[in-house]
PDB file of C-alpha atoms in Angstrom:
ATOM      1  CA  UNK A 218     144.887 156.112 140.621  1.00  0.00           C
ATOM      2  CA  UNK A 219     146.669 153.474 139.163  1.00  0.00           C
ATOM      3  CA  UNK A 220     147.563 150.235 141.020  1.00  0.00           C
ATOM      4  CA  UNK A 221     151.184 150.063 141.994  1.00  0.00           C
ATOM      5  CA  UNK A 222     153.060 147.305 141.726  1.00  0.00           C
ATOM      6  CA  UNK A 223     156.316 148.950 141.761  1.00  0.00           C
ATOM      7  CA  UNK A 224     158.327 150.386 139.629  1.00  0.00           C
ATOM      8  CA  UNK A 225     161.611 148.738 139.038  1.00  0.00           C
ATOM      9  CA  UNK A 226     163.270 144.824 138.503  1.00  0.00           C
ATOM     10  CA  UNK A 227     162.755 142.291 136.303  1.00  0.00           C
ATOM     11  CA  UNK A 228     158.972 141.553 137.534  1.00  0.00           C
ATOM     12  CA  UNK A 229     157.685 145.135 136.244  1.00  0.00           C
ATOM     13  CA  UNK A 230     160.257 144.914 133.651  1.00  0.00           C
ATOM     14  CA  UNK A 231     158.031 140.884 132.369  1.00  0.00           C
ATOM     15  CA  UNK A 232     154.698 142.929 133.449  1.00  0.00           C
ATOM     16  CA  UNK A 233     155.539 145.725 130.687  1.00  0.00           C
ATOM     17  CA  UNK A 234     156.305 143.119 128.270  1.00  0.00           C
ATOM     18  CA  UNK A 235     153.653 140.701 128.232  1.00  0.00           C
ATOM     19  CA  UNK A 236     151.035 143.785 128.174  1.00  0.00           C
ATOM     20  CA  UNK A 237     152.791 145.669 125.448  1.00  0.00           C
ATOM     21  CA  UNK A 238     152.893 142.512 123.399  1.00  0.00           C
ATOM     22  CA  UNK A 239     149.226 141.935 123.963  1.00  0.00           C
ATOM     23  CA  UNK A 240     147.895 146.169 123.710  1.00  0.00           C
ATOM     24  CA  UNK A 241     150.087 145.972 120.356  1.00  0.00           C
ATOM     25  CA  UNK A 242     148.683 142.690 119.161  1.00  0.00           C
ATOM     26  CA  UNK A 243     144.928 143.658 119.662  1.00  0.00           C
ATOM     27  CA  UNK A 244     145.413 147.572 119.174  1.00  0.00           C
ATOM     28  CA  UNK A 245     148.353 148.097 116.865  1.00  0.00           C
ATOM     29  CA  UNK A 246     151.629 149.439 117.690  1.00  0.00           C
ATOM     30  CA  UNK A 247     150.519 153.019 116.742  1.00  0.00           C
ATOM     31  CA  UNK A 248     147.388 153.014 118.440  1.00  0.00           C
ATOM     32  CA  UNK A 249     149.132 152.236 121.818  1.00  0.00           C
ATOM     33  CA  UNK A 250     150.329 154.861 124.371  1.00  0.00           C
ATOM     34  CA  UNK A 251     152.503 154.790 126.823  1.00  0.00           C
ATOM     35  CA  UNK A 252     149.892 155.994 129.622  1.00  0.00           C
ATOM     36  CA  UNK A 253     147.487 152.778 128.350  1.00  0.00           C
ATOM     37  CA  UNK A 254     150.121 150.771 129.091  1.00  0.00           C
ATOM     38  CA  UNK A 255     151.176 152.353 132.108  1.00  0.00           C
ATOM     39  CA  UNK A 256     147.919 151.556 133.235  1.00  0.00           C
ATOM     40  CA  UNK A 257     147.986 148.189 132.171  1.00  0.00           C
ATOM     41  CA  UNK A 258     150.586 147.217 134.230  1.00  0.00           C
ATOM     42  CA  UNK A 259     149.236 148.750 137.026  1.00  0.00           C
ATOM     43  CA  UNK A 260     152.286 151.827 137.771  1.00  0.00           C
ATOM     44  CA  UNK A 261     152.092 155.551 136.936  1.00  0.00           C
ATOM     45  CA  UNK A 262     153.334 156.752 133.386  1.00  0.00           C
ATOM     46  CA  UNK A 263     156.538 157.745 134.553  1.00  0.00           C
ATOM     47  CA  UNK A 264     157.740 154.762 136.265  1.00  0.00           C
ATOM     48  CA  UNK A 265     157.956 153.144 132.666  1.00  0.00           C
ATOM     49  CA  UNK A 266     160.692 155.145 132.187  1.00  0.00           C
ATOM     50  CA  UNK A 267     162.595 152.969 134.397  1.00  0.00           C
ATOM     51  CA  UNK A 268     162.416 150.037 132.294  1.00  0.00           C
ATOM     52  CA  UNK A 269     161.886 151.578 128.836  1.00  0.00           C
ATOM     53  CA  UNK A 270     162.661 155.274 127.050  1.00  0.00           C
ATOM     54  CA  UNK A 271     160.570 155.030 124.383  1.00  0.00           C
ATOM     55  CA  UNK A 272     157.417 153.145 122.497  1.00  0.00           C
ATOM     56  CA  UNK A 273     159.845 152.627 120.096  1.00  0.00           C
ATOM     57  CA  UNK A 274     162.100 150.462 122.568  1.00  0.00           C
ATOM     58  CA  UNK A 275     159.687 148.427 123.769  1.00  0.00           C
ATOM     59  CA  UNK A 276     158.455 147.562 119.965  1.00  0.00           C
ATOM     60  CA  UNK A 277     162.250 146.873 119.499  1.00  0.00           C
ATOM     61  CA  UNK A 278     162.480 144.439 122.518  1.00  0.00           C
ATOM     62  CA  UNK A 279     159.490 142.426 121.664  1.00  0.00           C
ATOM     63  CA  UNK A 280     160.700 141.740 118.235  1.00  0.00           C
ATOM     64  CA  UNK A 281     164.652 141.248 118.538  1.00  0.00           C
ATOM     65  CA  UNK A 282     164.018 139.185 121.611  1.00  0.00           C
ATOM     66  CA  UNK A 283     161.220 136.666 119.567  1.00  0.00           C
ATOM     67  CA  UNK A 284     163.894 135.937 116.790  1.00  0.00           C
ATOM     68  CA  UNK A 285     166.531 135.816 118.747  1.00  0.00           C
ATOM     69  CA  UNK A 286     164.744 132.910 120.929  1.00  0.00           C
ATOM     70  CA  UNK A 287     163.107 131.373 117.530  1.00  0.00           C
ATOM     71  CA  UNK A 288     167.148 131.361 116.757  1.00  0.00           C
ATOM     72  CA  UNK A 289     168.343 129.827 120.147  1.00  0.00           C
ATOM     73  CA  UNK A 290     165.134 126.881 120.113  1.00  0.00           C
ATOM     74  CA  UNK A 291     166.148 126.384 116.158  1.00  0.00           C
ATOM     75  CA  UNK A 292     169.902 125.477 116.635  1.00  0.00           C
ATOM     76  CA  UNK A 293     168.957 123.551 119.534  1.00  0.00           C
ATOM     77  CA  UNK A 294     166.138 121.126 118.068  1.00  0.00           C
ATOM     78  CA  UNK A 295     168.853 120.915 115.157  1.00  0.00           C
ATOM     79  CA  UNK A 296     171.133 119.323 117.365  1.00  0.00           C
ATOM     80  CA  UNK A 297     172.104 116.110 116.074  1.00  0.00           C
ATOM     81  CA  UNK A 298     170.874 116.223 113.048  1.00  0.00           C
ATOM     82  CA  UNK A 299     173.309 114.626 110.157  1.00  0.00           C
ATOM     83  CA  UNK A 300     170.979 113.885 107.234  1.00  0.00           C
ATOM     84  CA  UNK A 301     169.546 116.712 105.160  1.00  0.00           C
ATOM     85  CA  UNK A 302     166.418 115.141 105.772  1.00  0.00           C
ATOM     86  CA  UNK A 303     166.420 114.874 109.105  1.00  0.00           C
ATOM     87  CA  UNK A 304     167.578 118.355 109.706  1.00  0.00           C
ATOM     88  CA  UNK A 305     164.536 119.823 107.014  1.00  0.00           C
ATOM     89  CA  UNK A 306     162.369 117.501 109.347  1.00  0.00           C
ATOM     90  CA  UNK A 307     163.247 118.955 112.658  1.00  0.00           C
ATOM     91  CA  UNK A 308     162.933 122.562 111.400  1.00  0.00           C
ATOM     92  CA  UNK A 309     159.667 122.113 110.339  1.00  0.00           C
ATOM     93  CA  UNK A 310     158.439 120.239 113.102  1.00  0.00           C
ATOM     94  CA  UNK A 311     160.181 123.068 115.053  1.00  0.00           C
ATOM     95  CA  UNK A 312     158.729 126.124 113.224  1.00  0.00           C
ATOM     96  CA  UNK A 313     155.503 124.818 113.393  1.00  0.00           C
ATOM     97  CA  UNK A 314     155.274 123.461 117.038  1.00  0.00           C
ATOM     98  CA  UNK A 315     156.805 127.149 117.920  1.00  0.00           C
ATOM     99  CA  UNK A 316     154.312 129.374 115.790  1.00  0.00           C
ATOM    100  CA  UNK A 317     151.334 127.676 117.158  1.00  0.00           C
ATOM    101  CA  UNK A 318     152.555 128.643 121.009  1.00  0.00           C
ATOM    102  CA  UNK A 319     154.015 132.662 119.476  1.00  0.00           C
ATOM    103  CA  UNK A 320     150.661 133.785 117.300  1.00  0.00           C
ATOM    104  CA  UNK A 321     150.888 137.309 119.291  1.00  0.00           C
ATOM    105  CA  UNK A 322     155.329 137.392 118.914  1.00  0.00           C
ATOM    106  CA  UNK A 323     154.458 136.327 115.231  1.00  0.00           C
ATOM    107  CA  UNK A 324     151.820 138.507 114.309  1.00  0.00           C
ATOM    108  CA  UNK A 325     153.940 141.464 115.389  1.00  0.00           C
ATOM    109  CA  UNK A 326     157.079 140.722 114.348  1.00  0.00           C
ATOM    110  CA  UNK A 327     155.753 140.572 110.518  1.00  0.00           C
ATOM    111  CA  UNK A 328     152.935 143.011 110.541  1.00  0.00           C
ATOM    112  CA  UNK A 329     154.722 145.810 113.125  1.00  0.00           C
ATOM    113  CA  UNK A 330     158.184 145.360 110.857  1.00  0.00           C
ATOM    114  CA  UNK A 331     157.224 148.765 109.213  1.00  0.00           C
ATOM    115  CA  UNK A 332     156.862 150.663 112.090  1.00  0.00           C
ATOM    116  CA  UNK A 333     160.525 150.285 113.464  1.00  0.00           C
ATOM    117  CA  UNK A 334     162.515 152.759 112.807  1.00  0.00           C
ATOM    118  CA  UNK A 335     165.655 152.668 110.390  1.00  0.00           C
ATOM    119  CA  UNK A 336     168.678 151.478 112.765  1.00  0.00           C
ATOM    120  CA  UNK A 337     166.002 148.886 114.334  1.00  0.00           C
ATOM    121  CA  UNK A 338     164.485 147.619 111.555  1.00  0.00           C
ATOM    122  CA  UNK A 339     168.049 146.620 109.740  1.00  0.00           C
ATOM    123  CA  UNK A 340     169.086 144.403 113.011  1.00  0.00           C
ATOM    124  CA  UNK A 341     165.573 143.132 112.972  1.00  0.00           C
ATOM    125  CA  UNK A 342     166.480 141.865 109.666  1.00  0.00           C
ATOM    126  CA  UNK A 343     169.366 140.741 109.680  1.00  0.00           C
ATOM    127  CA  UNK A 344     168.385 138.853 112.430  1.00  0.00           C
ATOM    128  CA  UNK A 345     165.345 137.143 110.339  1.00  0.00           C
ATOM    129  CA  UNK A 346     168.300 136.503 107.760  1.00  0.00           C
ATOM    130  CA  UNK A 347     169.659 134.343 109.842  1.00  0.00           C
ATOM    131  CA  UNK A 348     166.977 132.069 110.626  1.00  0.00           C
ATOM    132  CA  UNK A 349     166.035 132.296 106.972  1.00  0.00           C
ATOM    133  CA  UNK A 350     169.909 131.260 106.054  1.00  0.00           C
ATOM    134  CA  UNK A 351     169.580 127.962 108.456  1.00  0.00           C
ATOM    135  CA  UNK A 352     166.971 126.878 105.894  1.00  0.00           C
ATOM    136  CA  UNK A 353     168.496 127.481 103.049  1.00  0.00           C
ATOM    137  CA  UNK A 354     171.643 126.055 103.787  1.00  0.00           C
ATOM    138  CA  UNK A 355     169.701 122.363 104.756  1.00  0.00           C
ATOM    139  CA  UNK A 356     168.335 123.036 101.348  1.00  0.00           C
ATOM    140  CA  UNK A 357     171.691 123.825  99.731  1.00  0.00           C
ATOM    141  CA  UNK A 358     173.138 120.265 101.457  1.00  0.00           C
ATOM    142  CA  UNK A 359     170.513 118.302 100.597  1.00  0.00           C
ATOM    143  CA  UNK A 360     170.446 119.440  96.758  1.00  0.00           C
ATOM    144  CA  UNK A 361     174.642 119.234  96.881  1.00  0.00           C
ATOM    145  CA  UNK A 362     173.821 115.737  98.527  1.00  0.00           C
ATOM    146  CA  UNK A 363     171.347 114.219  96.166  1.00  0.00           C
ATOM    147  CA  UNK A 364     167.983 114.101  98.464  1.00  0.00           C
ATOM    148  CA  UNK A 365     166.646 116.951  97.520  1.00  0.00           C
ATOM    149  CA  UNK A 366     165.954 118.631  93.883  1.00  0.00           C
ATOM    150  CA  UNK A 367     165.510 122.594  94.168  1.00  0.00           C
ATOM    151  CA  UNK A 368     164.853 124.680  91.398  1.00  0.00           C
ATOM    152  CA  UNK A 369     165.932 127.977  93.316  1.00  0.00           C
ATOM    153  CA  UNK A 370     166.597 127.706  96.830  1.00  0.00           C
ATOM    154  CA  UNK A 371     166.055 131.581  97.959  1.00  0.00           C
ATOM    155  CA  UNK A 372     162.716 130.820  96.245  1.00  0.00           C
ATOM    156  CA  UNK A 373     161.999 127.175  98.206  1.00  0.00           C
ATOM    157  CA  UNK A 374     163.596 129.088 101.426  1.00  0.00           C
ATOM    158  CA  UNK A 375     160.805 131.634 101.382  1.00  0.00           C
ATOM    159  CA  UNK A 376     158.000 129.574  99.856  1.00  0.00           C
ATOM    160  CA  UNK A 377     158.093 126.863 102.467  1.00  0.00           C
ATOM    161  CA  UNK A 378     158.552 129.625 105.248  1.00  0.00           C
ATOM    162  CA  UNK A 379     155.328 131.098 103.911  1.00  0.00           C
ATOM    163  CA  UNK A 380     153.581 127.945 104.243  1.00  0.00           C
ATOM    164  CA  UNK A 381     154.578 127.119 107.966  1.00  0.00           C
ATOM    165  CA  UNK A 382     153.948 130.272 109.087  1.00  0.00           C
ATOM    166  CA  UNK A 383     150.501 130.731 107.539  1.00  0.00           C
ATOM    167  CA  UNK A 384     149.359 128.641 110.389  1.00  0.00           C
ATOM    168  CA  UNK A 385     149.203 131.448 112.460  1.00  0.00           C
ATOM    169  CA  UNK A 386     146.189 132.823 110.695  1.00  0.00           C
ATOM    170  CA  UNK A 387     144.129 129.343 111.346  1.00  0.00           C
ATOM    171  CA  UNK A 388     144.821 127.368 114.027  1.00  0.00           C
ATOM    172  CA  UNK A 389     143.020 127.259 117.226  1.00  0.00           C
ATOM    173  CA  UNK A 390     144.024 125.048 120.257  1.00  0.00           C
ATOM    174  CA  UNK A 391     141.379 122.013 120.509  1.00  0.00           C
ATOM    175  CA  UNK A 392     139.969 122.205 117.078  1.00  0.00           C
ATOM    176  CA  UNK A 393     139.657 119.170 114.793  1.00  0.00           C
ATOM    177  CA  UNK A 394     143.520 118.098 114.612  1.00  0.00           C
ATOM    178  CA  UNK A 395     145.943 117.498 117.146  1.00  0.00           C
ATOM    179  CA  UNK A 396     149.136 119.293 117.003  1.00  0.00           C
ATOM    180  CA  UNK A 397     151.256 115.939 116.052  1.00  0.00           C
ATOM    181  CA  UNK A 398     148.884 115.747 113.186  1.00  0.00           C
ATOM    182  CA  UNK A 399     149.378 119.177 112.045  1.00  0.00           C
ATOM    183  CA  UNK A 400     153.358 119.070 112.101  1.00  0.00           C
ATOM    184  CA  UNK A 401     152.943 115.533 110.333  1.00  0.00           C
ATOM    185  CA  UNK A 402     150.790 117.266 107.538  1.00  0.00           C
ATOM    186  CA  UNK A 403     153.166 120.143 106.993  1.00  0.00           C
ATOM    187  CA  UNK A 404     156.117 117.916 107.280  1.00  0.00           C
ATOM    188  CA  UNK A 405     154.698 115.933 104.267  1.00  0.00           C
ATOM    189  CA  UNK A 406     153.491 118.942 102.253  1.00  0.00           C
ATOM    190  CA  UNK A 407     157.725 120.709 103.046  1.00  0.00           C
ATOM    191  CA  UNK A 408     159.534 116.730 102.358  1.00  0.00           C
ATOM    192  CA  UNK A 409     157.403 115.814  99.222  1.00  0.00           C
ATOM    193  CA  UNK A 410     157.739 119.299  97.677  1.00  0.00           C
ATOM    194  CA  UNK A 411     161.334 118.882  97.470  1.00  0.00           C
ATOM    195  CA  UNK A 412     161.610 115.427  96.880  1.00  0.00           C
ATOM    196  CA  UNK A 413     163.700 114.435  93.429  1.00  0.00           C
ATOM    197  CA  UNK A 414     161.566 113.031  90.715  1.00  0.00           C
ATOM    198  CA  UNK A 415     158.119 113.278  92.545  1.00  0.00           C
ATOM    199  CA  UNK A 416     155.461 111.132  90.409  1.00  0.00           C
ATOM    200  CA  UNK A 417     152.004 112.709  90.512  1.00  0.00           C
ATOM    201  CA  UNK A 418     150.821 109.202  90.923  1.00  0.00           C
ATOM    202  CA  UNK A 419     152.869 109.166  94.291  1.00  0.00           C
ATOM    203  CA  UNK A 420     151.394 112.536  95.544  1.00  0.00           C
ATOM    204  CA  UNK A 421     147.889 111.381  94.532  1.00  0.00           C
ATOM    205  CA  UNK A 422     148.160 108.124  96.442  1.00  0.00           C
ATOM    206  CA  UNK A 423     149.486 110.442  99.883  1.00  0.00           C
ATOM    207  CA  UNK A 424     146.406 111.476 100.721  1.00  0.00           C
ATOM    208  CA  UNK A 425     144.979 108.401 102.270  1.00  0.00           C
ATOM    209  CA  UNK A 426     147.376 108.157 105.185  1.00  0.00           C
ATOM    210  CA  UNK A 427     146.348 112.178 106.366  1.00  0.00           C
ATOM    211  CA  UNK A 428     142.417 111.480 106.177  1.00  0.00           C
ATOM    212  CA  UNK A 429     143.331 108.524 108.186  1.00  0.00           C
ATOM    213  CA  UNK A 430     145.067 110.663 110.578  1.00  0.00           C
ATOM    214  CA  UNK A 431     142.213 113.886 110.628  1.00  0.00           C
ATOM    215  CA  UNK A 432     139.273 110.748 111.114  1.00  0.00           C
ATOM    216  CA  UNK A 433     141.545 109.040 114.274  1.00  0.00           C
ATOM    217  CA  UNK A 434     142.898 112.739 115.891  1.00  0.00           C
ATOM    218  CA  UNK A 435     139.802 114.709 115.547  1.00  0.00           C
ATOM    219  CA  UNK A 436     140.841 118.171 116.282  1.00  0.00           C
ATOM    220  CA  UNK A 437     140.125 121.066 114.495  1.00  0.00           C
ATOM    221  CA  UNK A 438     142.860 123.419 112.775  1.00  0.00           C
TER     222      UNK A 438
END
């Protein structure tokens, strides 16, 4: 019989969260059940219907309540800001300080997008849109400003959210770089790329300064 740690407020409520975002991150959202994850937490099956009516739900919860709190910790380390450049600066030291802390929130909110169903998966993304618009509009005001030069900024937007996110897929606490040298490195590969009038001269000589930083640091990404 399954260990009982009772079956309502907010403790069982956290328990059911943190092991549906892990059985879904290691098993898939379709692969879980209910009853695995009853057992999990350590209640019987029907208890979870105290705290959630469906798979579904849950899947819903993890995923609305990641963006929404990538949203809150975004506006707030934006705080501020005035310059274009500061404010491209902060997100991406931001995004990638935040992904490296999320990889199971991440992971599921991009690869378990298909399994929400229709009502769900439209507030899912128009909640992404949002995030994705507070890019894009630092973009907009630095190319309306002068600082940066953008060919197409839906384009930039999603490129340079591809390349801060990829980090989920290699880093690994205590490896060869420390995480100030890692938001550094991606906060010269995001500035430089939209830089007016970059000189490939200038992005040649750049490179010193990082194995500088990889030789003092030593961490592995």
């Amino acid at each position: 019989m399954a260990r009982t740690i009772g079956s309502h407020g907010p403790k069982t409520m956290e328990a059911i969260r943190k092991a549906g975002l892990r059985l879904i991150f290691e098993h898939g959202y379709a692969a879980m059940s209910l009853r695995q994850l009853a057992a999990e937490v350590g209640i019987q099956s029907g208890s979870l219907y105290n705290h959630i009516s469906t798979k579904q739900e849950l899947l819903f919860v993890l995923v609305r309540d990641h963006i929404n709190e990538l949203l809150r910790q975004l506006d707030r380390a934006l705080q501020g800001k005035q310059q274009p450049a500061d404010k491209l600066r902060a997100f991406v030291a931001f995004h990638v300080s935040y992904h490296m802390t999320r990889k199971r929130e991440v992971f599921i909110a991009n690869s378990e997008l298909r399994s929400l169903e229709p009502k769900n998966y439209e507030e899912i993304v128009a909640l992404r849109g949002a995030y994705e618009r507070r890019l894009a509009e630092i973009l907009t005001e630095g190319v309306a400003e002068g600082e940066f030069e953008v060919v197409d900024i839906q384009v930039a937007t999603f490129a340079i959210l591809s390349l801060l996110t990829g980090l989920t897929a290699w880093y690994r606490p205590g490896g060869r770089l420390t995480k100030e040298a890692i938001v550094a490195a991606h906060e010269k590969l995001v500035l430089s790329g939209v830089a007016p009038g970059a000189k490939p001269d200038q992005a040649r000589s750049s490179r010193a300064p990082f194995a500088d930083i990889a030789a003092r640091d030593g961490s592995e990404s």
